[in-house]
PDB file of C-alpha atoms in Angstrom:
ATOM      1  CA  MET T 138      -6.878 -11.058  18.797  1.00 72.00           C
ATOM      2  CA  SER T 139      -9.572 -10.450  16.196  1.00 83.00           C
ATOM      3  CA  LYS T 140      -9.714  -7.305  14.055  1.00 87.00           C
ATOM      4  CA  ILE T 141     -12.852  -6.215  15.940  1.00 87.00           C
ATOM      5  CA  ASP T 142     -10.982  -6.304  19.273  1.00 91.00           C
ATOM      6  CA  GLU T 143      -7.925  -4.642  17.735  1.00 92.00           C
ATOM      7  CA  VAL T 144      -9.980  -1.827  16.173  1.00 92.00           C
ATOM      8  CA  ARG T 145     -11.994  -1.330  19.382  1.00 92.00           C
ATOM      9  CA  SER T 146      -8.779  -1.096  21.439  1.00 93.00           C
ATOM     10  CA  ASP T 147      -7.234   1.419  19.005  1.00 94.00           C
ATOM     11  CA  MET T 148     -10.472   3.415  18.966  1.00 93.00           C
ATOM     12  CA  VAL T 149     -10.336   3.764  22.772  1.00 93.00           C
ATOM     13  CA  LYS T 150      -6.712   4.920  22.508  1.00 94.00           C
ATOM     14  CA  ALA T 151      -7.707   7.510  19.884  1.00 93.00           C
ATOM     15  CA  MET T 152     -10.564   8.764  22.092  1.00 94.00           C
ATOM     16  CA  LYS T 153      -8.224   9.129  25.088  1.00 95.00           C
ATOM     17  CA  ALA T 154      -5.693  10.951  22.914  1.00 94.00           C
ATOM     18  CA  GLY T 155      -8.394  13.292  21.589  1.00 94.00           C
ATOM     19  CA  GLU T 156      -7.898  12.234  17.964  1.00 93.00           C
ATOM     20  CA  LYS T 157     -11.470  12.718  16.766  1.00 93.00           C
ATOM     21  CA  ASP T 158     -10.848  11.976  13.054  1.00 92.00           C
ATOM     22  CA  THR T 159      -9.011   8.729  13.803  1.00 92.00           C
ATOM     23  CA  LYS T 160     -11.707   7.701  16.283  1.00 94.00           C
ATOM     24  CA  ASP T 161     -14.437   8.388  13.694  1.00 94.00           C
ATOM     25  CA  THR T 162     -12.673   6.293  11.046  1.00 93.00           C
ATOM     26  CA  LEU T 163     -12.143   3.408  13.472  1.00 94.00           C
ATOM     27  CA  SER T 164     -15.765   3.654  14.539  1.00 94.00           C
ATOM     28  CA  LEU T 165     -16.907   3.253  10.922  1.00 94.00           C
ATOM     29  CA  LEU T 166     -14.548   0.302  10.414  1.00 94.00           C
ATOM     30  CA  LEU T 167     -15.752  -1.332  13.634  1.00 93.00           C
ATOM     31  CA  ALA T 168     -19.378  -0.926  12.508  1.00 94.00           C
ATOM     32  CA  ALA T 169     -18.585  -2.489   9.121  1.00 94.00           C
ATOM     33  CA  LEU T 170     -16.839  -5.452  10.777  1.00 93.00           C
ATOM     34  CA  LYS T 171     -19.709  -5.975  13.235  1.00 93.00           C
ATOM     35  CA  ASN T 172     -22.335  -5.720  10.479  1.00 94.00           C
ATOM     36  CA  LYS T 173     -20.522  -8.358   8.435  1.00 93.00           C
ATOM     37  CA  ALA T 174     -20.387 -10.653  11.490  1.00 91.00           C
ATOM     38  CA  ILE T 175     -24.107 -10.086  12.131  1.00 93.00           C
ATOM     39  CA  ASP T 176     -24.939 -10.850   8.487  1.00 93.00           C
ATOM     40  CA  LYS T 177     -22.879 -14.032   8.682  1.00 90.00           C
ATOM     41  CA  ARG T 178     -24.315 -14.931  12.135  1.00 92.00           C
ATOM     42  CA  SER T 179     -20.915 -16.057  13.378  1.00 90.00           C
ATOM     43  CA  ASP T 180     -17.421 -14.719  13.960  1.00 89.00           C
ATOM     44  CA  LEU T 181     -15.477 -13.573  10.920  1.00 86.00           C
ATOM     45  CA  THR T 182     -12.440 -15.457   9.643  1.00 87.00           C
ATOM     46  CA  PRO T 183      -9.232 -13.423   9.242  1.00 85.00           C
ATOM     47  CA  GLU T 184      -9.782 -13.472   5.447  1.00 83.00           C
ATOM     48  CA  GLU T 185     -13.297 -12.042   5.837  1.00 88.00           C
ATOM     49  CA  GLU T 186     -11.999  -9.340   8.182  1.00 89.00           C
ATOM     50  CA  ILE T 187      -9.398  -8.358   5.587  1.00 87.00           C
ATOM     51  CA  GLN T 188     -12.093  -8.234   2.877  1.00 87.00           C
ATOM     52  CA  VAL T 189     -14.122  -5.779   5.015  1.00 91.00           C
ATOM     53  CA  VAL T 190     -11.060  -3.548   5.519  1.00 91.00           C
ATOM     54  CA  LEU T 191     -10.221  -3.646   1.790  1.00 88.00           C
ATOM     55  CA  LYS T 192     -13.826  -2.799   0.913  1.00 91.00           C
ATOM     56  CA  GLU T 193     -13.705   0.257   3.192  1.00 93.00           C
ATOM     57  CA  ILE T 194     -10.422   1.345   1.589  1.00 91.00           C
ATOM     58  CA  LYS T 195     -11.882   0.891  -1.905  1.00 89.00           C
ATOM     59  CA  GLN T 196     -14.982   2.937  -1.034  1.00 93.00           C
ATOM     60  CA  THR T 197     -12.844   5.726   0.423  1.00 93.00           C
ATOM     61  CA  LYS T 198     -10.627   5.788  -2.691  1.00 91.00           C
ATOM     62  CA  GLU T 199     -13.733   6.008  -4.893  1.00 93.00           C
ATOM     63  CA  THR T 200     -15.013   8.924  -2.805  1.00 93.00           C
ATOM     64  CA  LEU T 201     -11.623  10.613  -3.167  1.00 92.00           C
ATOM     65  CA  GLU T 202     -11.662  10.141  -6.971  1.00 92.00           C
ATOM     66  CA  LEU T 203     -15.175  11.563  -7.312  1.00 93.00           C
ATOM     67  CA  THR T 204     -14.629  14.576  -5.041  1.00 91.00           C
ATOM     68  CA  PRO T 205     -14.267  17.935  -6.840  1.00 93.00           C
ATOM     69  CA  ALA T 206     -10.818  19.524  -6.417  1.00 90.00           C
ATOM     70  CA  ASP T 207     -12.246  22.569  -4.631  1.00 93.00           C
ATOM     71  CA  ARG T 208     -13.606  20.418  -1.758  1.00 93.00           C
ATOM     72  CA  THR T 209     -10.322  20.237   0.146  1.00 92.00           C
ATOM     73  CA  ASP T 210     -12.134  19.379   3.400  1.00 93.00           C
ATOM     74  CA  ILE T 211     -13.489  16.120   1.952  1.00 92.00           C
ATOM     75  CA  ILE T 212     -10.168  15.334   0.249  1.00 92.00           C
ATOM     76  CA  GLU T 213      -8.259  15.783   3.528  1.00 94.00           C
ATOM     77  CA  GLU T 214     -10.799  13.643   5.401  1.00 93.00           C
ATOM     78  CA  CYS T 215     -10.499  10.838   2.814  1.00 93.00           C
ATOM     79  CA  ARG T 216      -6.690  10.930   2.901  1.00 94.00           C
ATOM     80  CA  HIS T 217      -6.686  10.734   6.699  1.00 94.00           C
ATOM     81  CA  ARG T 218      -9.234   7.909   6.616  1.00 94.00           C
ATOM     82  CA  LEU T 219      -7.082   5.984   4.108  1.00 92.00           C
ATOM     83  CA  SER T 220      -3.973   6.391   6.269  1.00 92.00           C
ATOM     84  CA  VAL T 221      -5.852   4.941   9.249  1.00 93.00           C
ATOM     85  CA  LEU T 222      -7.530   2.101   7.320  1.00 92.00           C
ATOM     86  CA  GLU T 223      -4.312   1.021   5.601  1.00 90.00           C
ATOM     87  CA  GLN T 224      -2.836   0.167   9.025  1.00 91.00           C
ATOM     88  CA  TYR T 225      -5.340  -2.712   9.216  1.00 89.00           C
ATOM     89  CA  ALA T 226      -4.908  -3.971   5.653  1.00 86.00           C
ATOM     90  CA  PRO T 227      -2.313  -6.543   4.668  1.00 81.00           C
ATOM     91  CA  LYS T 228       0.718  -5.366   2.707  1.00 83.00           C
ATOM     92  CA  MET T 229      -0.315  -5.243  -0.930  1.00 82.00           C
ATOM     93  CA  MET T 230       1.775  -6.775  -3.698  1.00 83.00           C
ATOM     94  CA  ASP T 231       3.704  -4.322  -5.851  1.00 82.00           C
ATOM     95  CA  ALA T 232       3.804  -4.370  -9.657  1.00 83.00           C
ATOM     96  CA  ASP T 233       6.912  -6.592  -9.806  1.00 85.00           C
ATOM     97  CA  GLU T 234       5.375  -9.238  -7.544  1.00 87.00           C
ATOM     98  CA  ILE T 235       2.162  -9.197  -9.605  1.00 86.00           C
ATOM     99  CA  GLU T 236       4.199  -9.516 -12.829  1.00 85.00           C
ATOM    100  CA  ALA T 237       5.863 -12.634 -11.388  1.00 87.00           C
ATOM    101  CA  VAL T 238       2.473 -14.191 -10.562  1.00 86.00           C
ATOM    102  CA  ILE T 239       1.181 -13.338 -14.065  1.00 85.00           C
ATOM    103  CA  SER T 240       4.233 -14.990 -15.681  1.00 85.00           C
ATOM    104  CA  GLU T 241       3.841 -18.042 -13.454  1.00 86.00           C
ATOM    105  CA  THR T 242       0.120 -18.303 -14.319  1.00 85.00           C
ATOM    106  CA  LEU T 243       0.809 -17.972 -18.062  1.00 83.00           C
ATOM    107  CA  ALA T 244       3.387 -20.765 -17.794  1.00 84.00           C
ATOM    108  CA  GLU T 245       0.923 -22.979 -15.880  1.00 84.00           C
ATOM    109  CA  LEU T 246      -1.713 -22.417 -18.557  1.00 82.00           C
ATOM    110  CA  GLY T 247       0.813 -22.984 -21.357  1.00 82.00           C
ATOM    111  CA  ILE T 248       0.181 -19.581 -22.961  1.00 79.00           C
ATOM    112  CA  ASP T 249       3.243 -17.998 -24.587  1.00 78.00           C
ATOM    113  CA  ALA T 250       1.629 -15.008 -26.287  1.00 76.00           C
ATOM    114  CA  PRO T 251      -1.653 -14.153 -24.540  1.00 75.00           C
ATOM    115  CA  ALA T 252      -4.402 -12.823 -26.789  1.00 77.00           C
ATOM    116  CA  GLY T 253      -7.607 -10.998 -25.903  1.00 77.00           C
ATOM    117  CA  LYS T 254      -9.645 -14.188 -26.121  1.00 82.00           C
ATOM    118  CA  ASP T 255      -7.462 -15.783 -23.382  1.00 80.00           C
ATOM    119  CA  LYS T 256      -7.969 -12.981 -20.864  1.00 82.00           C
ATOM    120  CA  GLY T 257     -10.999 -14.521 -19.122  1.00 83.00           C
ATOM    121  CA  ARG T 258      -9.265 -17.864 -18.678  1.00 84.00           C
ATOM    122  CA  ILE T 259      -6.096 -16.182 -17.400  1.00 85.00           C
ATOM    123  CA  MET T 260      -7.953 -13.941 -14.930  1.00 85.00           C
ATOM    124  CA  LYS T 261      -9.908 -16.942 -13.643  1.00 86.00           C
ATOM    125  CA  ALA T 262      -6.644 -18.693 -12.746  1.00 86.00           C
ATOM    126  CA  LEU T 263      -4.830 -15.528 -11.644  1.00 85.00           C
ATOM    127  CA  MET T 264      -7.282 -13.794  -9.299  1.00 86.00           C
ATOM    128  CA  PRO T 265      -7.496 -16.509  -6.612  1.00 86.00           C
ATOM    129  CA  LYS T 266      -3.691 -16.266  -6.261  1.00 85.00           C
ATOM    130  CA  VAL T 267      -3.721 -12.512  -5.626  1.00 83.00           C
ATOM    131  CA  LYS T 268      -7.116 -12.012  -3.953  1.00 80.00           C
ATOM    132  CA  GLY T 269      -6.762  -9.765  -0.927  1.00 74.00           C
ATOM    133  CA  LYS T 270      -3.055  -9.230  -1.675  1.00 81.00           C
ATOM    134  CA  ALA T 271      -3.220  -7.062  -4.801  1.00 82.00           C
ATOM    135  CA  ASP T 272      -5.436  -4.387  -6.294  1.00 79.00           C
ATOM    136  CA  GLY T 273      -7.624  -5.999  -8.965  1.00 80.00           C
ATOM    137  CA  LYS T 274      -7.422  -2.895 -11.164  1.00 82.00           C
ATOM    138  CA  LEU T 275      -3.609  -3.040 -11.172  1.00 84.00           C
ATOM    139  CA  VAL T 276      -3.636  -6.784 -11.935  1.00 84.00           C
ATOM    140  CA  ASN T 277      -5.942  -6.146 -14.905  1.00 85.00           C
ATOM    141  CA  GLU T 278      -3.710  -3.314 -16.227  1.00 86.00           C
ATOM    142  CA  LEU T 279      -0.537  -5.408 -15.952  1.00 85.00           C
ATOM    143  CA  LEU T 280      -2.174  -8.381 -17.673  1.00 84.00           C
ATOM    144  CA  THR T 281      -3.423  -6.114 -20.472  1.00 84.00           C
ATOM    145  CA  ARG T 282       0.171  -4.889 -20.982  1.00 83.00           C
ATOM    146  CA  HIS T 283       1.287  -8.531 -21.361  1.00 77.00           C
ATOM    147  CA  MET T 284      -1.242  -8.935 -24.169  1.00 74.00           C
ATOM    148  CA  SER T 285      -0.062  -6.057 -26.331  1.00 62.00           C
TER     149      SER T 285
END
C-alpha cells in the first residue's frame, strides 16, 4: 500500500471520527504527495514518499521555531501537525546510532583526528548513509563535536 493510499484511508477515518485538525494535516500531506507524483509524472518510490513526509515535518518545525511565544494557537497547531506527520515518517536514528556511523565513516576514510578541512569530505561520505534516517542538523553537530 502506497503512502498516498495510507494517508487517504487515515484521512477518511479522521473525517468519520470528527477529528478536524488531524484531517486537515493529512489533507496537506496528501496534497504534497500527489504534487510530487504529478511533478515526477509517475508513481513515487517509497524513498521519495519518505522525503515528502520529512520535508513537511521540517517545514512545520521551522514554522514552530519562528512563531512568537504569545501565539499559542499556532504553536498548538504545529505540535499537533508534527504528532500526526511523525506517524508516517521512518524511525529516526538517535545520537548514539549517528555517532557509530560517524566513527565507521572516519575509519573508512582513514581519518584519526578530523580537522575542519576534512569536514566536506567526511560529510560527502557520511550523508548518503544517514539520508532519510537522521536529522542533518544533528549529524552536523555531532561531527563538529568530533572535530574539537
